[in-house]
């Protein structure tokens, strides 16, 4: 691993590993003024970090497994030249980064209450007891329901083990609070469970395979153009400018939104529509912050409009006439996203394609680990064989999804190399990161300590509505 300089200026210290994420960046605050960035695909390795002037350098040193690197962070002030390799988070902070990665980048439906419990456990492990207790308070109904499921044999071996750990952590985080006594009883109930229903586990594994099979469906993205005909376009959301798990997601290769010329009114307009996820309340704040936009082929913004709830979909009307419909780019974004972050220029489709397929690859790879973690080693041979077969399938699908991302990147690479722009370096770094991700998958390497499947990943997830 190469060394890179630590920059020191009036604002503090900064380090950039000069790498690209295979999947997506995850930012984490280790302490006031101390921030790090990791890749969702590798939540233990720091891609970059910053320490504001007067911030506690120890927040970084205590969070990393490398020993005795405090001297590297000592400098004589602005202009000092120091260099180092990438640091690695310890198991507790890797767990915190893993929960942050899943919360931000997991696109399919997931048990949100269980995810809050995962984050509460990770926060407690990293010293944020107040944050942990607040999350536990919100997730109490989920915890109570899961405790019942455990007693009734509804949970897999891996989910039961993780629930036991999180229930004890929740009990410790709420110690001394007026409602904390409930958690002691829940922890005792979960700790007494020793039996699981392997028939239900088999059903869950089979449903999981069916649910994730949309990752194999490719309707022409992979760096290609949106599906279009004379008065209709179908296109893909950009996960970087929208909250996760609000809009329906059926895999990277399936379009989400539809833009259609409305010829029923005197003034021509374009109706932009998108389905909400089946589990989402149409009146929730996230759904009501989504905006639609139109831009020209150069990426210049033409119009933005609020998307309005219509049934279980969002619909907006853009003032675009039929003559310019074919040359207009449409999309959606969250109201908190600055318009300058919208990707709508000539290379936008390929860039979004790469991100979408890598999110699929990452989710499939984590699901492979979850399948194996769900089954006790002492389980019936048929169940163990089913789990191994499912995990192998998810790994193959993950590699295939990453291959689609590389295909899209190769389209970009040709254009970037020809223009000799900084984009060429970014594309080369992204290719290297994805190839390393694929190598890890095919080598079946263990995940770093703390990156093991979350409770939310070990539970049956709420399924999106069927076609």
GROMACS .gro file of N, CA and C in nm, residues 78-228:
model
  453
   78UNK      N    1   0.157   2.485   0.934
   78UNK     CA    2   0.129   2.483   0.791
   78UNK      C    3   0.256   2.462   0.707
   79UNK      N    4   0.241   2.380   0.605
   79UNK     CA    5   0.353   2.356   0.515
   79UNK      C    6   0.433   2.233   0.549
   80UNK      N    7   0.408   2.173   0.665
   80UNK     CA    8   0.482   2.052   0.703
   80UNK      C    9   0.448   1.939   0.606
   81UNK      N   10   0.545   1.856   0.575
   81UNK     CA   11   0.525   1.744   0.483
   81UNK      C   12   0.545   1.614   0.558
   82UNK      N   13   0.438   1.539   0.575
   82UNK     CA   14   0.441   1.410   0.640
   82UNK      C   15   0.366   1.316   0.548
   83UNK      N   16   0.397   1.189   0.551
   83UNK     CA   17   0.321   1.094   0.469
   83UNK      C   18   0.294   0.967   0.547
   84UNK      N   19   0.188   0.897   0.508
   84UNK     CA   20   0.153   0.772   0.575
   84UNK      C   21   0.067   0.687   0.484
   85UNK      N   22   0.055   0.561   0.521
   85UNK     CA   23  -0.036   0.471   0.451
   85UNK      C   24  -0.175   0.485   0.512
   86UNK      N   25  -0.269   0.413   0.455
   86UNK     CA   26  -0.406   0.418   0.506
   86UNK      C   27  -0.414   0.355   0.645
   87UNK      N   28  -0.488   0.420   0.734
   87UNK     CA   29  -0.516   0.362   0.865
   87UNK      C   30  -0.641   0.274   0.855
   88UNK      N   31  -0.662   0.191   0.957
   88UNK     CA   32  -0.777   0.100   0.957
   88UNK      C   33  -0.854   0.113   1.087
   89UNK      N   34  -0.985   0.124   1.077
   89UNK     CA   35  -1.069   0.134   1.196
   89UNK      C   36  -1.068   0.003   1.272
   90UNK      N   37  -1.082   0.012   1.404
   90UNK     CA   38  -1.093  -0.110   1.483
   90UNK      C   39  -1.232  -0.170   1.465
   91UNK      N   40  -1.256  -0.285   1.529
   91UNK     CA   41  -1.382  -0.357   1.506
   91UNK      C   42  -1.504  -0.276   1.546
   92UNK      N   43  -1.495  -0.199   1.656
   92UNK     CA   44  -1.610  -0.121   1.702
   92UNK      C   45  -1.645  -0.011   1.604
   93UNK      N   46  -1.545   0.063   1.557
   93UNK     CA   47  -1.573   0.171   1.462
   93UNK      C   48  -1.605   0.116   1.323
   94UNK      N   49  -1.551  -0.001   1.288
   94UNK     CA   50  -1.590  -0.064   1.162
   94UNK      C   51  -1.738  -0.101   1.167
   95UNK      N   52  -1.785  -0.145   1.285
   95UNK     CA   53  -1.927  -0.176   1.300
   95UNK      C   54  -2.010  -0.050   1.282
   96UNK      N   55  -1.963   0.058   1.338
   96UNK     CA   56  -2.035   0.186   1.324
   96UNK      C   57  -2.038   0.227   1.176
   97UNK      N   58  -1.927   0.212   1.106
   97UNK     CA   59  -1.922   0.247   0.964
   97UNK      C   60  -2.012   0.156   0.882
   98UNK      N   61  -2.018   0.028   0.920
   98UNK     CA   62  -2.104  -0.067   0.848
   98UNK      C   63  -2.251  -0.030   0.862
   99UNK      N   64  -2.293   0.007   0.983
   99UNK     CA   65  -2.433   0.047   1.001
   99UNK      C   66  -2.462   0.174   0.922
  100UNK      N   67  -2.366   0.266   0.918
  100UNK     CA   68  -2.386   0.389   0.841
  100UNK      C   69  -2.396   0.358   0.691
  101UNK      N   70  -2.315   0.264   0.644
  101UNK     CA   71  -2.317   0.228   0.503
  101UNK      C   72  -2.450   0.166   0.464
  102UNK      N   73  -2.500   0.073   0.546
  102UNK     CA   74  -2.627   0.008   0.515
  102UNK      C   75  -2.742   0.108   0.525
  103UNK      N   76  -2.739   0.194   0.626
  103UNK     CA   77  -2.845   0.293   0.641
  103UNK      C   78  -2.852   0.386   0.521
  104UNK      N   79  -2.737   0.425   0.465
  104UNK     CA   80  -2.736   0.521   0.355
  104UNK      C   81  -2.749   0.457   0.217
  105UNK      N   82  -2.689   0.341   0.197
  105UNK     CA   83  -2.677   0.291   0.060
  105UNK      C   84  -2.754   0.163   0.031
  106UNK      N   85  -2.818   0.103   0.129
  106UNK     CA   86  -2.898  -0.016   0.101
  106UNK      C   87  -3.026   0.027   0.030
  107UNK      N   88  -3.047  -0.018  -0.091
  107UNK     CA   89  -3.155   0.033  -0.175
  107UNK      C   90  -3.284  -0.048  -0.161
  108UNK      N   91  -3.274  -0.176  -0.127
  108UNK     CA   92  -3.392  -0.262  -0.114
  108UNK      C   93  -3.458  -0.240   0.022
  109UNK      N   94  -3.585  -0.280   0.036
  109UNK     CA   95  -3.650  -0.270   0.167
  109UNK      C   96  -3.573  -0.349   0.272
  110UNK      N   97  -3.570  -0.295   0.392
  110UNK     CA   98  -3.499  -0.360   0.502
  110UNK      C   99  -3.575  -0.326   0.630
  111UNK      N  100  -3.561  -0.406   0.733
  111UNK     CA  101  -3.631  -0.381   0.859
  111UNK      C  102  -3.569  -0.258   0.926
  112UNK      N  103  -3.639  -0.145   0.916
  112UNK     CA  104  -3.584  -0.018   0.966
  112UNK      C  105  -3.570  -0.017   1.118
  113UNK      N  106  -3.662  -0.084   1.188
  113UNK     CA  107  -3.650  -0.091   1.333
  113UNK      C  108  -3.527  -0.168   1.376
  114UNK      N  109  -3.501  -0.280   1.308
  114UNK     CA  110  -3.381  -0.358   1.338
  114UNK      C  111  -3.256  -0.279   1.305
  115UNK      N  112  -3.261  -0.201   1.198
  115UNK     CA  113  -3.145  -0.119   1.161
  115UNK      C  114  -3.117  -0.014   1.268
  116UNK      N  115  -3.221   0.040   1.330
  116UNK     CA  116  -3.200   0.133   1.442
  116UNK      C  117  -3.132   0.062   1.559
  117UNK      N  118  -3.171  -0.063   1.584
  117UNK     CA  119  -3.107  -0.140   1.691
  117UNK      C  120  -2.961  -0.166   1.658
  118UNK      N  121  -2.933  -0.197   1.530
  118UNK     CA  122  -2.793  -0.215   1.489
  118UNK      C  123  -2.712  -0.089   1.514
  119UNK      N  124  -2.770   0.025   1.478
  119UNK     CA  125  -2.696   0.150   1.499
  119UNK      C  126  -2.680   0.181   1.647
  120UNK      N  127  -2.784   0.151   1.725
  120UNK     CA  128  -2.774   0.173   1.870
  120UNK      C  129  -2.660   0.091   1.929
  121UNK      N  130  -2.651  -0.036   1.888
  121UNK     CA  131  -2.543  -0.120   1.937
  121UNK      C  132  -2.406  -0.068   1.896
  122UNK      N  133  -2.397  -0.020   1.771
  122UNK     CA  134  -2.268   0.033   1.722
  122UNK      C  135  -2.232   0.161   1.794
  123UNK      N  136  -2.329   0.244   1.822
  123UNK     CA  137  -2.301   0.370   1.894
  123UNK      C  138  -2.255   0.341   2.036
  124UNK      N  139  -2.318   0.245   2.100
  124UNK     CA  140  -2.274   0.214   2.236
  124UNK      C  141  -2.132   0.161   2.235
  125UNK      N  142  -2.098   0.078   2.136
  125UNK     CA  143  -1.963   0.022   2.128
  125UNK      C  144  -1.858   0.130   2.108
  126UNK      N  145  -1.898   0.243   2.049
  126UNK     CA  146  -1.802   0.351   2.024
  126UNK      C  147  -1.817   0.466   2.124
  127UNK      N  148  -1.887   0.441   2.234
  127UNK     CA  149  -1.891   0.538   2.343
  127UNK      C  150  -2.005   0.637   2.341
  128UNK      N  151  -2.094   0.629   2.241
  128UNK     CA  152  -2.205   0.724   2.233
  128UNK      C  153  -2.328   0.663   2.301
  129UNK      N  154  -2.326   0.659   2.433
  129UNK     CA  155  -2.435   0.596   2.508
  129UNK      C  156  -2.565   0.674   2.494
  130UNK      N  157  -2.557   0.808   2.492
  130UNK     CA  158  -2.678   0.890   2.478
  130UNK      C  159  -2.746   0.864   2.343
  131UNK      N  160  -2.664   0.863   2.237
  131UNK     CA  161  -2.720   0.835   2.106
  131UNK      C  162  -2.780   0.696   2.099
  132UNK      N  163  -2.715   0.599   2.164
  132UNK     CA  164  -2.764   0.463   2.164
  132UNK      C  165  -2.899   0.454   2.236
  133UNK      N  166  -2.910   0.519   2.351
  133UNK     CA  167  -3.035   0.510   2.427
  133UNK      C  168  -3.151   0.576   2.353
  134UNK      N  169  -3.125   0.685   2.280
  134UNK     CA  170  -3.232   0.749   2.202
  134UNK      C  171  -3.282   0.654   2.092
  135UNK      N  172  -3.190   0.589   2.025
  135UNK     CA  173  -3.229   0.495   1.919
  135UNK      C  174  -3.305   0.376   1.976
  136UNK      N  175  -3.262   0.326   2.091
  136UNK     CA  176  -3.331   0.214   2.154
  136UNK      C  177  -3.474   0.254   2.189
  137UNK      N  178  -3.493   0.376   2.238
  137UNK     CA  179  -3.627   0.422   2.273
  137UNK      C  180  -3.720   0.419   2.151
  138UNK      N  181  -3.667   0.462   2.036
  138UNK     CA  182  -3.747   0.459   1.913
  138UNK      C  183  -3.775   0.317   1.866
  139UNK      N  184  -3.681   0.227   1.893
  139UNK     CA  185  -3.691   0.091   1.839
  139UNK      C  186  -3.751  -0.009   1.938
  140UNK      N  187  -3.802   0.038   2.051
  140UNK     CA  188  -3.857  -0.054   2.151
  140UNK      C  189  -3.965  -0.148   2.096
  141UNK      N  190  -4.060  -0.097   2.016
  141UNK     CA  191  -4.162  -0.189   1.963
  141UNK      C  192  -4.101  -0.300   1.878
  142UNK      N  193  -4.000  -0.266   1.798
  142UNK     CA  194  -3.932  -0.368   1.717
  142UNK      C  195  -3.862  -0.469   1.805
  143UNK      N  196  -3.795  -0.421   1.909
  143UNK     CA  197  -3.722  -0.510   1.999
  143UNK      C  198  -3.818  -0.606   2.069
  144UNK      N  199  -3.932  -0.555   2.112
  144UNK     CA  200  -4.031  -0.639   2.180
  144UNK      C  201  -4.084  -0.746   2.085
  145UNK      N  202  -4.113  -0.706   1.959
  145UNK     CA  203  -4.163  -0.800   1.860
  145UNK      C  204  -4.060  -0.907   1.826
  146UNK      N  205  -3.934  -0.865   1.815
  146UNK     CA  206  -3.828  -0.961   1.783
  146UNK      C  207  -3.804  -1.059   1.898
  147UNK      N  208  -3.820  -1.010   2.020
  147UNK     CA  209  -3.806  -1.100   2.136
  147UNK      C  210  -3.914  -1.208   2.131
  148UNK      N  211  -4.036  -1.170   2.093
  148UNK     CA  212  -4.143  -1.268   2.077
  148UNK      C  213  -4.109  -1.367   1.966
  149UNK      N  214  -4.058  -1.316   1.854
  149UNK     CA  215  -4.019  -1.404   1.743
  149UNK      C  216  -3.912  -1.504   1.788
  150UNK      N  217  -3.818  -1.455   1.869
  150UNK     CA  218  -3.712  -1.544   1.917
  150UNK      C  219  -3.770  -1.656   2.001
  151UNK      N  220  -3.858  -1.623   2.095
  151UNK     CA  221  -3.918  -1.723   2.183
  151UNK      C  222  -4.000  -1.824   2.102
  152UNK      N  223  -4.061  -1.778   1.993
  152UNK     CA  224  -4.146  -1.865   1.911
  152UNK      C  225  -4.068  -1.940   1.803
  153UNK      N  226  -3.934  -1.930   1.805
  153UNK     CA  227  -3.852  -2.002   1.709
  153UNK      C  228  -3.854  -1.946   1.569
  154UNK      N  229  -3.889  -1.819   1.554
  154UNK     CA  230  -3.905  -1.759   1.421
  154UNK      C  231  -3.772  -1.709   1.363
  155UNK      N  232  -3.670  -1.693   1.445
  155UNK     CA  233  -3.546  -1.632   1.398
  155UNK      C  234  -3.442  -1.737   1.361
  156UNK      N  235  -3.356  -1.702   1.266
  156UNK     CA  236  -3.244  -1.790   1.231
  156UNK      C  237  -3.141  -1.787   1.343
  157UNK      N  238  -3.046  -1.882   1.338
  157UNK     CA  239  -2.943  -1.886   1.440
  157UNK      C  240  -2.862  -1.758   1.446
  158UNK      N  241  -2.824  -1.706   1.329
  158UNK     CA  242  -2.746  -1.583   1.326
  158UNK      C  243  -2.823  -1.464   1.378
  159UNK      N  244  -2.952  -1.454   1.340
  159UNK     CA  245  -3.035  -1.343   1.387
  159UNK      C  246  -3.054  -1.351   1.538
  160UNK      N  247  -3.074  -1.472   1.589
  160UNK     CA  248  -3.092  -1.490   1.733
  160UNK      C  249  -2.968  -1.446   1.809
  161UNK      N  250  -2.851  -1.485   1.761
  161UNK     CA  251  -2.726  -1.447   1.827
  161UNK      C  252  -2.708  -1.296   1.825
  162UNK      N  253  -2.734  -1.234   1.710
  162UNK     CA  254  -2.715  -1.089   1.700
  162UNK      C  255  -2.818  -1.015   1.784
  163UNK      N  256  -2.942  -1.066   1.788
  163UNK     CA  257  -3.045  -1.004   1.870
  163UNK      C  258  -3.006  -1.011   2.018
  164UNK      N  259  -2.951  -1.124   2.061
  164UNK     CA  260  -2.909  -1.137   2.200
  164UNK      C  261  -2.802  -1.033   2.234
  165UNK      N  262  -2.705  -1.015   2.144
  165UNK     CA  263  -2.600  -0.914   2.167
  165UNK      C  264  -2.659  -0.774   2.175
  166UNK      N  265  -2.750  -0.743   2.081
  166UNK     CA  266  -2.807  -0.608   2.075
  166UNK      C  267  -2.901  -0.582   2.192
  167UNK      N  268  -2.973  -0.684   2.237
  167UNK     CA  269  -3.063  -0.666   2.351
  167UNK      C  270  -2.983  -0.636   2.477
  168UNK      N  271  -2.872  -0.706   2.495
  168UNK     CA  272  -2.786  -0.677   2.611
  168UNK      C  273  -2.726  -0.536   2.600
  169UNK      N  274  -2.685  -0.499   2.478
  169UNK     CA  275  -2.630  -0.365   2.460
  169UNK      C  276  -2.736  -0.259   2.486
  170UNK      N  277  -2.860  -0.285   2.441
  170UNK     CA  278  -2.969  -0.190   2.463
  170UNK      C  279  -2.998  -0.176   2.611
  171UNK      N  280  -2.996  -0.289   2.681
  171UNK     CA  281  -3.020  -0.286   2.825
  171UNK      C  282  -2.914  -0.203   2.897
  172UNK      N  283  -2.789  -0.219   2.856
  172UNK     CA  284  -2.680  -0.142   2.918
  172UNK      C  285  -2.692   0.006   2.884
  173UNK      N  286  -2.732   0.037   2.758
  173UNK     CA  287  -2.743   0.179   2.717
  173UNK      C  288  -2.854   0.250   2.791
  174UNK      N  289  -2.960   0.174   2.828
  174UNK     CA  290  -3.076   0.237   2.894
  174UNK      C  291  -3.072   0.223   3.046
  175UNK      N  292  -2.962   0.171   3.099
  175UNK     CA  293  -2.951   0.153   3.244
  175UNK      C  294  -2.966   0.288   3.314
  176UNK      N  295  -3.053   0.291   3.414
  176UNK     CA  296  -3.074   0.413   3.489
  176UNK      C  297  -3.187   0.498   3.435
  177UNK      N  298  -3.239   0.467   3.316
  177UNK     CA  299  -3.352   0.540   3.260
  177UNK      C  300  -3.482   0.476   3.307
  178UNK      N  301  -3.589   0.557   3.316
  178UNK     CA  302  -3.714   0.509   3.374
  178UNK      C  303  -3.773   0.389   3.300
  179UNK      N  304  -3.747   0.381   3.169
  179UNK     CA  305  -3.806   0.271   3.091
  179UNK      C  306  -3.706   0.157   3.066
  180UNK      N  307  -3.585   0.171   3.118
  180UNK     CA  308  -3.481   0.074   3.087
  180UNK      C  309  -3.506  -0.064   3.146
  181UNK      N  310  -3.588  -0.072   3.254
  181UNK     CA  311  -3.610  -0.202   3.318
  181UNK      C  312  -3.673  -0.303   3.221
  182UNK      N  313  -3.751  -0.254   3.123
  182UNK     CA  314  -3.817  -0.345   3.027
  182UNK      C  315  -3.713  -0.427   2.951
  183UNK      N  316  -3.599  -0.365   2.926
  183UNK     CA  317  -3.498  -0.429   2.843
  183UNK      C  318  -3.429  -0.545   2.915
  184UNK      N  319  -3.421  -0.536   3.045
  184UNK     CA  320  -3.361  -0.645   3.121
  184UNK      C  321  -3.445  -0.771   3.104
  185UNK      N  322  -3.578  -0.754   3.110
  185UNK     CA  323  -3.668  -0.869   3.090
  185UNK      C  324  -3.655  -0.924   2.949
  186UNK      N  325  -3.649  -0.833   2.849
  186UNK     CA  326  -3.634  -0.878   2.710
  186UNK      C  327  -3.504  -0.955   2.691
  187UNK      N  328  -3.396  -0.902   2.747
  187UNK     CA  329  -3.265  -0.969   2.734
  187UNK      C  330  -3.270  -1.109   2.795
  188UNK      N  331  -3.337  -1.121   2.911
  188UNK     CA  332  -3.348  -1.252   2.976
  188UNK      C  333  -3.428  -1.348   2.888
  189UNK      N  334  -3.536  -1.297   2.826
  189UNK     CA  335  -3.619  -1.383   2.741
  189UNK      C  336  -3.538  -1.434   2.621
  190UNK      N  337  -3.464  -1.345   2.558
  190UNK     CA  338  -3.387  -1.384   2.439
  190UNK      C  339  -3.276  -1.480   2.477
  191UNK      N  340  -3.213  -1.457   2.592
  191UNK     CA  341  -3.100  -1.541   2.633
  191UNK      C  342  -3.141  -1.685   2.661
  192UNK      N  343  -3.269  -1.707   2.693
  192UNK     CA  344  -3.313  -1.843   2.725
  192UNK      C  345  -3.346  -1.925   2.601
  193UNK      N  346  -3.352  -1.861   2.484
  193UNK     CA  347  -3.393  -1.932   2.362
  193UNK      C  348  -3.278  -2.015   2.308
  194UNK      N  349  -3.303  -2.140   2.281
  194UNK     CA  350  -3.200  -2.228   2.226
  194UNK      C  351  -3.246  -2.296   2.097
  195UNK      N  352  -3.376  -2.295   2.069
  195UNK     CA  353  -3.429  -2.367   1.954
  195UNK      C  354  -3.467  -2.270   1.841
  196UNK      N  355  -3.441  -2.314   1.718
  196UNK     CA  356  -3.489  -2.239   1.602
  196UNK      C  357  -3.563  -2.337   1.512
  197UNK      N  358  -3.654  -2.285   1.432
  197UNK     CA  359  -3.734  -2.367   1.341
  197UNK      C  360  -3.664  -2.371   1.206
  198UNK      N  361  -3.599  -2.483   1.174
  198UNK     CA  362  -3.521  -2.491   1.050
  198UNK      C  363  -3.611  -2.493   0.927
  199UNK      N  364  -3.735  -2.537   0.943
  199UNK     CA  365  -3.827  -2.532   0.830
  199UNK      C  366  -3.853  -2.387   0.790
  200UNK      N  367  -3.872  -2.301   0.889
  200UNK     CA  368  -3.893  -2.159   0.860
  200UNK      C  369  -3.766  -2.096   0.803
  201UNK      N  370  -3.651  -2.144   0.849
  201UNK     CA  371  -3.524  -2.093   0.795
  201UNK      C  372  -3.512  -2.128   0.647
  202UNK      N  373  -3.549  -2.251   0.612
  202UNK     CA  374  -3.544  -2.290   0.470
  202UNK      C  375  -3.635  -2.202   0.387
  203UNK      N  376  -3.755  -2.176   0.439
  203UNK     CA  377  -3.850  -2.091   0.365
  203UNK      C  378  -3.791  -1.952   0.346
  204UNK      N  379  -3.728  -1.899   0.453
  204UNK     CA  380  -3.667  -1.766   0.442
  204UNK      C  381  -3.557  -1.764   0.337
  205UNK      N  382  -3.473  -1.866   0.336
  205UNK     CA  383  -3.365  -1.872   0.237
  205UNK      C  384  -3.421  -1.876   0.095
  206UNK      N  385  -3.527  -1.955   0.075
  206UNK     CA  386  -3.586  -1.964  -0.058
  206UNK      C  387  -3.650  -1.831  -0.100
  207UNK      N  388  -3.718  -1.766  -0.006
  207UNK     CA  389  -3.779  -1.636  -0.037
  207UNK      C  390  -3.673  -1.530  -0.064
  208UNK      N  391  -3.562  -1.540   0.008
  208UNK     CA  392  -3.453  -1.445  -0.011
  208UNK      C  393  -3.397  -1.455  -0.152
  209UNK      N  394  -3.378  -1.577  -0.199
  209UNK     CA  395  -3.328  -1.597  -0.335
  209UNK      C  396  -3.427  -1.541  -0.437
  210UNK      N  397  -3.556  -1.568  -0.417
  210UNK     CA  398  -3.658  -1.517  -0.509
  210UNK      C  399  -3.662  -1.364  -0.507
  211UNK      N  400  -3.652  -1.307  -0.387
  211UNK     CA  401  -3.661  -1.162  -0.372
  211UNK      C  402  -3.547  -1.091  -0.441
  212UNK      N  403  -3.426  -1.150  -0.433
  212UNK     CA  404  -3.308  -1.085  -0.489
  212UNK      C  405  -3.282  -1.119  -0.635
  213UNK      N  406  -3.367  -1.202  -0.694
  213UNK     CA  407  -3.340  -1.245  -0.832
  213UNK      C  408  -3.353  -1.131  -0.931
  214UNK      N  409  -3.415  -1.017  -0.887
  214UNK     CA  410  -3.423  -0.905  -0.982
  214UNK      C  411  -3.285  -0.852  -1.018
  215UNK      N  412  -3.185  -0.885  -0.939
  215UNK     CA  413  -3.049  -0.841  -0.972
  215UNK      C  414  -2.999  -0.901  -1.101
  216UNK      N  415  -3.062  -1.011  -1.145
  216UNK     CA  416  -3.021  -1.075  -1.269
  216UNK      C  417  -3.091  -1.015  -1.390
  217UNK      N  418  -3.194  -0.931  -1.367
  217UNK     CA  419  -3.272  -0.877  -1.477
  217UNK      C  420  -3.206  -0.750  -1.527
  218UNK      N  421  -3.170  -0.750  -1.652
  218UNK     CA  422  -3.104  -0.635  -1.710
  218UNK      C  423  -3.184  -0.590  -1.831
  219UNK      N  424  -3.243  -0.470  -1.823
  219UNK     CA  425  -3.327  -0.425  -1.933
  219UNK      C  426  -3.257  -0.318  -2.016
  220UNK      N  427  -3.127  -0.319  -2.016
  220UNK     CA  428  -3.056  -0.235  -2.111
  220UNK      C  429  -2.979  -0.120  -2.053
  221UNK      N  430  -2.956  -0.118  -1.923
  221UNK     CA  431  -2.877  -0.007  -1.872
  221UNK      C  432  -2.731  -0.032  -1.904
  222UNK      N  433  -2.656  -0.086  -1.808
  222UNK     CA  434  -2.516  -0.122  -1.831
  222UNK      C  435  -2.443  -0.021  -1.916
  223UNK      N  436  -2.469   0.106  -1.892
  223UNK     CA  437  -2.400   0.210  -1.969
  223UNK      C  438  -2.472   0.251  -2.093
  224UNK      N  439  -2.584   0.186  -2.126
  224UNK     CA  440  -2.657   0.217  -2.248
  224UNK      C  441  -2.758   0.328  -2.226
  225UNK      N  442  -2.831   0.368  -2.331
  225UNK     CA  443  -2.927   0.477  -2.321
  225UNK      C  444  -3.055   0.434  -2.252
  226UNK      N  445  -3.133   0.533  -2.204
  226UNK     CA  446  -3.262   0.503  -2.146
  226UNK      C  447  -3.356   0.448  -2.253
  227UNK      N  448  -3.451   0.366  -2.208
  227UNK     CA  449  -3.551   0.315  -2.300
  227UNK      C  450  -3.640   0.433  -2.340
  228UNK      N  451  -3.669   0.448  -2.467
  228UNK     CA  452  -3.748   0.562  -2.511
  228UNK      C  453  -3.827   0.528  -2.636
   0.00000   0.00000   0.00000
